[in-house]
Amino acid sequence: MKKRVGIFVSGGGSNMRALVEDMDATHPAAPVVVVSNNENAGGITWAQEAGLATVVVDHRPYGRDRAAFEGAINEALLPYDLDLICLAGFMRVLTAGFVTPWRGRMLNIHPSLLPKYRGLHTHTRALEAGETEHGCTVHLVTPELDDGPILGQARVPVEEGDTPDTLAARVLVQEHKLYPAVLRRFTAGDSTPLML
Ligand code: GRF
């Protein structure tokens, strides 16, 4: 039986798309639902057009009550009976209350070579620090932000004249290779780090 995957997005969803497109008949997992906090997320439109189920839970009415927001997501997810969650550019911090029951079953992609540059603006910070290489990481999610066991990393060179945008674009190309490759291995039972 294929593992049932839910993918969480907030924006364009290019990583979600790379994951969905890789989950063909040979894959141990299948995409079951795409979840977003943002009804205008490009990723939601693409998922709907691809015939995938979607769930939108707007975080704004919940204000600072993250537990209530997360409770609403959990409730909306119940019918999908998920085995795994892939965070793919999901821009809300999830609390321990949500994350802990998914320990070992929730993945995230982060645009830096963790443990460097947790949090936001990773490309700007890498450039400001004079890094000569940068990249992305797929890791298991723990309650600590952008922490947890590393399942894979891909590296890119920082080039002369790079701006945060040019560097982000170079990293994103690698994200689209790394995340599907890691998900395929992980769902086949291999948690050893993949280094691209
Ligand atoms: C990616 O760089 C992802 O790592 C990050 O936000 C970006 C999302 O891009 N945290 P997309 O929505 O997958 O196109």
Short mmCIF file of C-alpha atoms and ligand atoms in Angstrom, two decimals:
data_model
loop_
_atom_site.label_atom_id
_atom_site.label_comp_id
_atom_site.label_asym_id
_atom_site.label_seq_id
_atom_site.Cartn_x
_atom_site.Cartn_y
_atom_site.Cartn_z
CA MET A 1 0.00 0.00 0.00
CA LYS A 2 1.33 3.39 -0.92
CA LYS A 3 2.15 5.86 1.82
CA ARG A 4 -0.37 8.69 1.85
CA VAL A 5 1.34 12.10 1.71
CA GLY A 6 -0.03 15.54 2.55
CA ILE A 7 1.95 18.52 1.25
CA PHE A 8 1.80 21.90 3.01
CA VAL A 9 2.46 25.08 0.98
CA SER A 10 2.06 28.82 1.44
CA GLY A 11 3.28 30.18 -1.87
CA GLY A 12 4.07 29.20 -5.42
CA GLY A 13 4.49 25.57 -4.54
CA SER A 14 7.29 24.70 -6.94
CA ASN A 15 8.69 22.18 -4.45
CA MET A 16 5.23 20.63 -4.04
CA ARG A 17 5.00 20.35 -7.79
CA ALA A 18 8.40 18.62 -7.97
CA LEU A 19 7.24 16.15 -5.32
CA VAL A 20 3.89 15.47 -6.96
CA GLU A 21 5.45 15.00 -10.40
CA ASP A 22 7.93 12.50 -8.99
CA MET A 23 5.25 10.38 -7.30
CA ASP A 24 4.55 8.15 -10.28
CA ALA A 25 3.37 4.53 -10.32
CA THR A 26 6.78 3.26 -9.17
CA HIS A 27 6.87 5.50 -6.10
CA PRO A 28 6.21 4.09 -2.61
CA ALA A 29 4.02 7.14 -1.83
CA ALA A 30 1.19 9.09 -3.39
CA PRO A 31 0.07 12.71 -2.90
CA VAL A 32 -3.33 12.74 -1.24
CA VAL A 33 -3.96 16.36 -0.28
CA VAL A 34 -2.32 19.77 -0.56
CA VAL A 35 -2.79 22.04 2.45
CA SER A 36 -2.32 25.79 2.66
CA ASN A 37 -2.89 28.66 5.06
CA ASN A 38 -3.32 30.91 2.02
CA GLU A 39 -6.22 30.47 -0.37
CA ASN A 40 -4.35 32.51 -2.98
CA ALA A 41 -1.27 30.32 -2.92
CA GLY A 42 -0.22 29.47 -6.46
CA GLY A 43 0.41 25.94 -5.23
CA ILE A 44 -3.28 25.50 -4.37
CA THR A 45 -4.39 26.53 -7.85
CA TRP A 46 -1.89 24.13 -9.45
CA ALA A 47 -2.97 21.29 -7.16
CA GLN A 48 -6.64 21.84 -7.98
CA GLU A 49 -5.87 21.87 -11.69
CA ALA A 50 -3.89 18.65 -11.22
CA GLY A 51 -6.99 17.07 -9.68
CA LEU A 52 -5.59 16.83 -6.15
CA ALA A 53 -7.70 17.42 -3.06
CA THR A 54 -6.90 20.71 -1.33
CA VAL A 55 -7.51 22.08 2.14
CA VAL A 56 -7.20 25.77 2.98
CA VAL A 57 -7.17 26.91 6.60
CA ASP A 58 -6.59 30.67 6.80
CA HIS A 59 -4.45 31.40 9.86
CA ARG A 60 -5.60 35.00 10.21
CA PRO A 61 -8.92 34.50 12.01
CA TYR A 62 -7.03 32.57 14.71
CA GLY A 63 -4.73 35.51 15.53
CA ARG A 64 -2.13 34.36 18.03
CA ASP A 65 -3.99 31.17 18.85
CA ARG A 66 -1.71 28.77 17.01
CA ALA A 67 -3.20 25.77 18.79
CA ALA A 68 -6.66 26.58 17.41
CA PHE A 69 -5.25 27.06 13.89
CA GLU A 70 -3.45 23.74 14.13
CA GLY A 71 -6.56 22.05 15.55
CA ALA A 72 -8.50 23.19 12.50
CA ILE A 73 -5.82 21.75 10.21
CA ASN A 74 -5.83 18.45 12.10
CA GLU A 75 -9.58 18.19 11.85
CA ALA A 76 -9.54 18.96 8.11
CA LEU A 77 -6.87 16.31 7.60
CA LEU A 78 -8.66 13.48 9.40
CA PRO A 79 -10.52 12.14 6.34
CA TYR A 80 -7.25 11.83 4.40
CA ASP A 81 -5.66 9.34 6.80
CA LEU A 82 -2.13 10.58 6.10
CA ASP A 83 1.05 8.61 6.72
CA LEU A 84 3.43 11.50 6.05
CA ILE A 85 3.49 15.29 5.85
CA CYS A 86 5.88 17.20 3.60
CA LEU A 87 6.25 20.89 4.41
CA ALA A 88 7.16 22.64 1.17
CA GLY A 89 7.43 26.37 1.68
CA PHE A 90 4.82 26.37 4.44
CA MET A 91 5.43 29.71 6.13
CA ARG A 92 3.68 29.22 9.47
CA VAL A 93 5.60 28.01 12.50
CA LEU A 94 4.04 24.80 13.81
CA THR A 95 4.01 24.25 17.57
CA ALA A 96 5.13 21.15 19.45
CA GLY A 97 1.46 20.25 19.89
CA PHE A 98 1.12 19.73 16.15
CA VAL A 99 4.62 18.49 15.38
CA THR A 100 5.17 15.93 18.15
CA PRO A 101 2.52 13.40 17.05
CA TRP A 102 4.13 13.50 13.58
CA ARG A 103 7.66 12.90 14.84
CA GLY A 104 9.55 10.86 12.26
CA ARG A 105 6.74 11.34 9.74
CA MET A 106 7.02 15.04 8.85
CA LEU A 107 9.65 16.40 6.46
CA ASN A 108 10.65 19.97 5.62
CA ILE A 109 12.86 21.63 3.04
CA HIS A 110 14.88 24.63 4.13
CA PRO A 111 16.94 26.84 1.82
CA SER A 112 20.28 26.67 3.63
CA LEU A 113 22.90 24.15 4.61
CA LEU A 114 21.55 23.49 8.11
CA PRO A 115 22.56 23.97 10.87
CA LYS A 116 23.56 27.27 9.24
CA TYR A 117 20.89 29.92 8.72
CA ARG A 118 17.77 28.66 10.35
CA GLY A 119 14.77 30.94 9.88
CA LEU A 120 14.16 33.53 7.19
CA HIS A 121 16.29 35.44 4.65
CA THR A 122 18.81 32.65 4.34
CA HIS A 123 20.24 33.79 1.00
CA THR A 124 20.84 37.36 2.16
CA ARG A 125 22.48 36.13 5.34
CA ALA A 126 24.71 33.66 3.49
CA LEU A 127 25.87 36.43 1.14
CA GLU A 128 26.47 38.87 4.00
CA ALA A 129 28.56 36.25 5.76
CA GLY A 130 30.75 35.84 2.66
CA GLU A 131 29.94 32.16 2.22
CA THR A 132 31.50 30.48 -0.80
CA GLU A 133 28.86 27.76 -0.84
CA HIS A 134 25.21 27.55 0.09
CA GLY A 135 22.40 25.12 -0.53
CA CYS A 136 19.34 23.41 0.87
CA THR A 137 18.44 20.76 3.42
CA VAL A 138 15.62 18.27 3.81
CA HIS A 139 15.14 17.26 7.43
CA LEU A 140 12.70 15.59 9.76
CA VAL A 141 10.66 18.17 11.64
CA THR A 142 11.02 18.53 15.41
CA PRO A 143 9.51 21.24 17.59
CA GLU A 144 12.69 23.33 17.21
CA LEU A 145 12.50 25.56 14.12
CA ASP A 146 14.53 24.24 11.15
CA ASP A 147 16.09 21.55 13.27
CA GLY A 148 15.82 17.77 13.35
CA PRO A 149 17.66 14.89 11.71
CA ILE A 150 19.03 15.74 8.27
CA LEU A 151 17.82 13.49 5.45
CA GLY A 152 19.68 15.22 2.63
CA GLN A 153 21.54 18.30 1.46
CA ALA A 154 22.45 19.81 -1.89
CA ARG A 155 25.21 22.39 -2.28
CA VAL A 156 25.67 25.22 -4.77
CA PRO A 157 28.58 27.62 -5.23
CA VAL A 158 28.13 31.28 -4.35
CA GLU A 159 29.21 33.18 -7.45
CA GLU A 160 30.78 36.60 -7.95
CA GLY A 161 28.05 39.23 -8.20
CA ASP A 162 25.33 37.02 -6.71
CA THR A 163 22.30 38.77 -5.27
CA PRO A 164 19.85 37.09 -2.89
CA ASP A 165 17.62 36.47 -5.91
CA THR A 166 20.25 34.88 -8.15
CA LEU A 167 21.46 32.73 -5.29
CA ALA A 168 17.89 31.73 -4.36
CA ALA A 169 17.21 30.70 -7.95
CA ARG A 170 20.35 28.52 -8.02
CA VAL A 171 19.38 26.88 -4.72
CA LEU A 172 15.77 26.34 -5.86
CA VAL A 173 16.94 24.25 -8.83
CA GLN A 174 18.64 21.95 -6.33
CA GLU A 175 15.61 21.93 -4.01
CA HIS A 176 13.57 20.48 -6.85
CA LYS A 177 16.08 17.63 -7.22
CA LEU A 178 16.79 17.03 -3.54
CA TYR A 179 13.30 16.90 -2.08
CA PRO A 180 11.87 14.27 -4.49
CA ALA A 181 15.04 12.19 -4.20
CA VAL A 182 14.90 12.26 -0.40
CA LEU A 183 11.17 11.50 -0.29
CA ARG A 184 11.61 8.52 -2.59
CA ARG A 185 14.38 7.07 -0.41
CA PHE A 186 12.65 7.90 2.85
CA THR A 187 9.37 6.26 1.84
CA ALA A 188 11.35 3.21 0.75
CA GLY A 189 12.78 3.01 4.28
CA ASP A 190 16.16 4.71 3.82
CA SER A 191 16.83 7.57 6.27
CA THR A 192 20.57 7.85 5.66
CA PRO A 193 21.47 11.38 4.55
CA LEU A 194 21.58 11.95 0.79
CA MET A 195 24.30 14.42 -0.18
CA LEU A 196 23.97 15.92 -3.67
C1 GRF B 1 11.71 27.44 -1.07
O1 GRF B 1 12.97 28.04 -1.14
C2 GRF B 1 11.58 26.72 0.23
O2 GRF B 1 12.75 26.08 0.62
C3 GRF B 1 11.27 27.87 1.11
O3 GRF B 1 10.41 28.71 0.42
C4 GRF B 1 10.61 28.49 -0.95
C5 GRF B 1 9.29 28.00 -1.45
O4 GRF B 1 9.25 27.86 -2.82
N1 GRF B 1 11.22 27.74 2.47
P1 GRF B 1 8.05 27.07 -3.46
O5 GRF B 1 6.74 27.55 -2.85
O6 GRF B 1 8.27 25.59 -3.23
O7 GRF B 1 8.12 27.44 -4.92
#
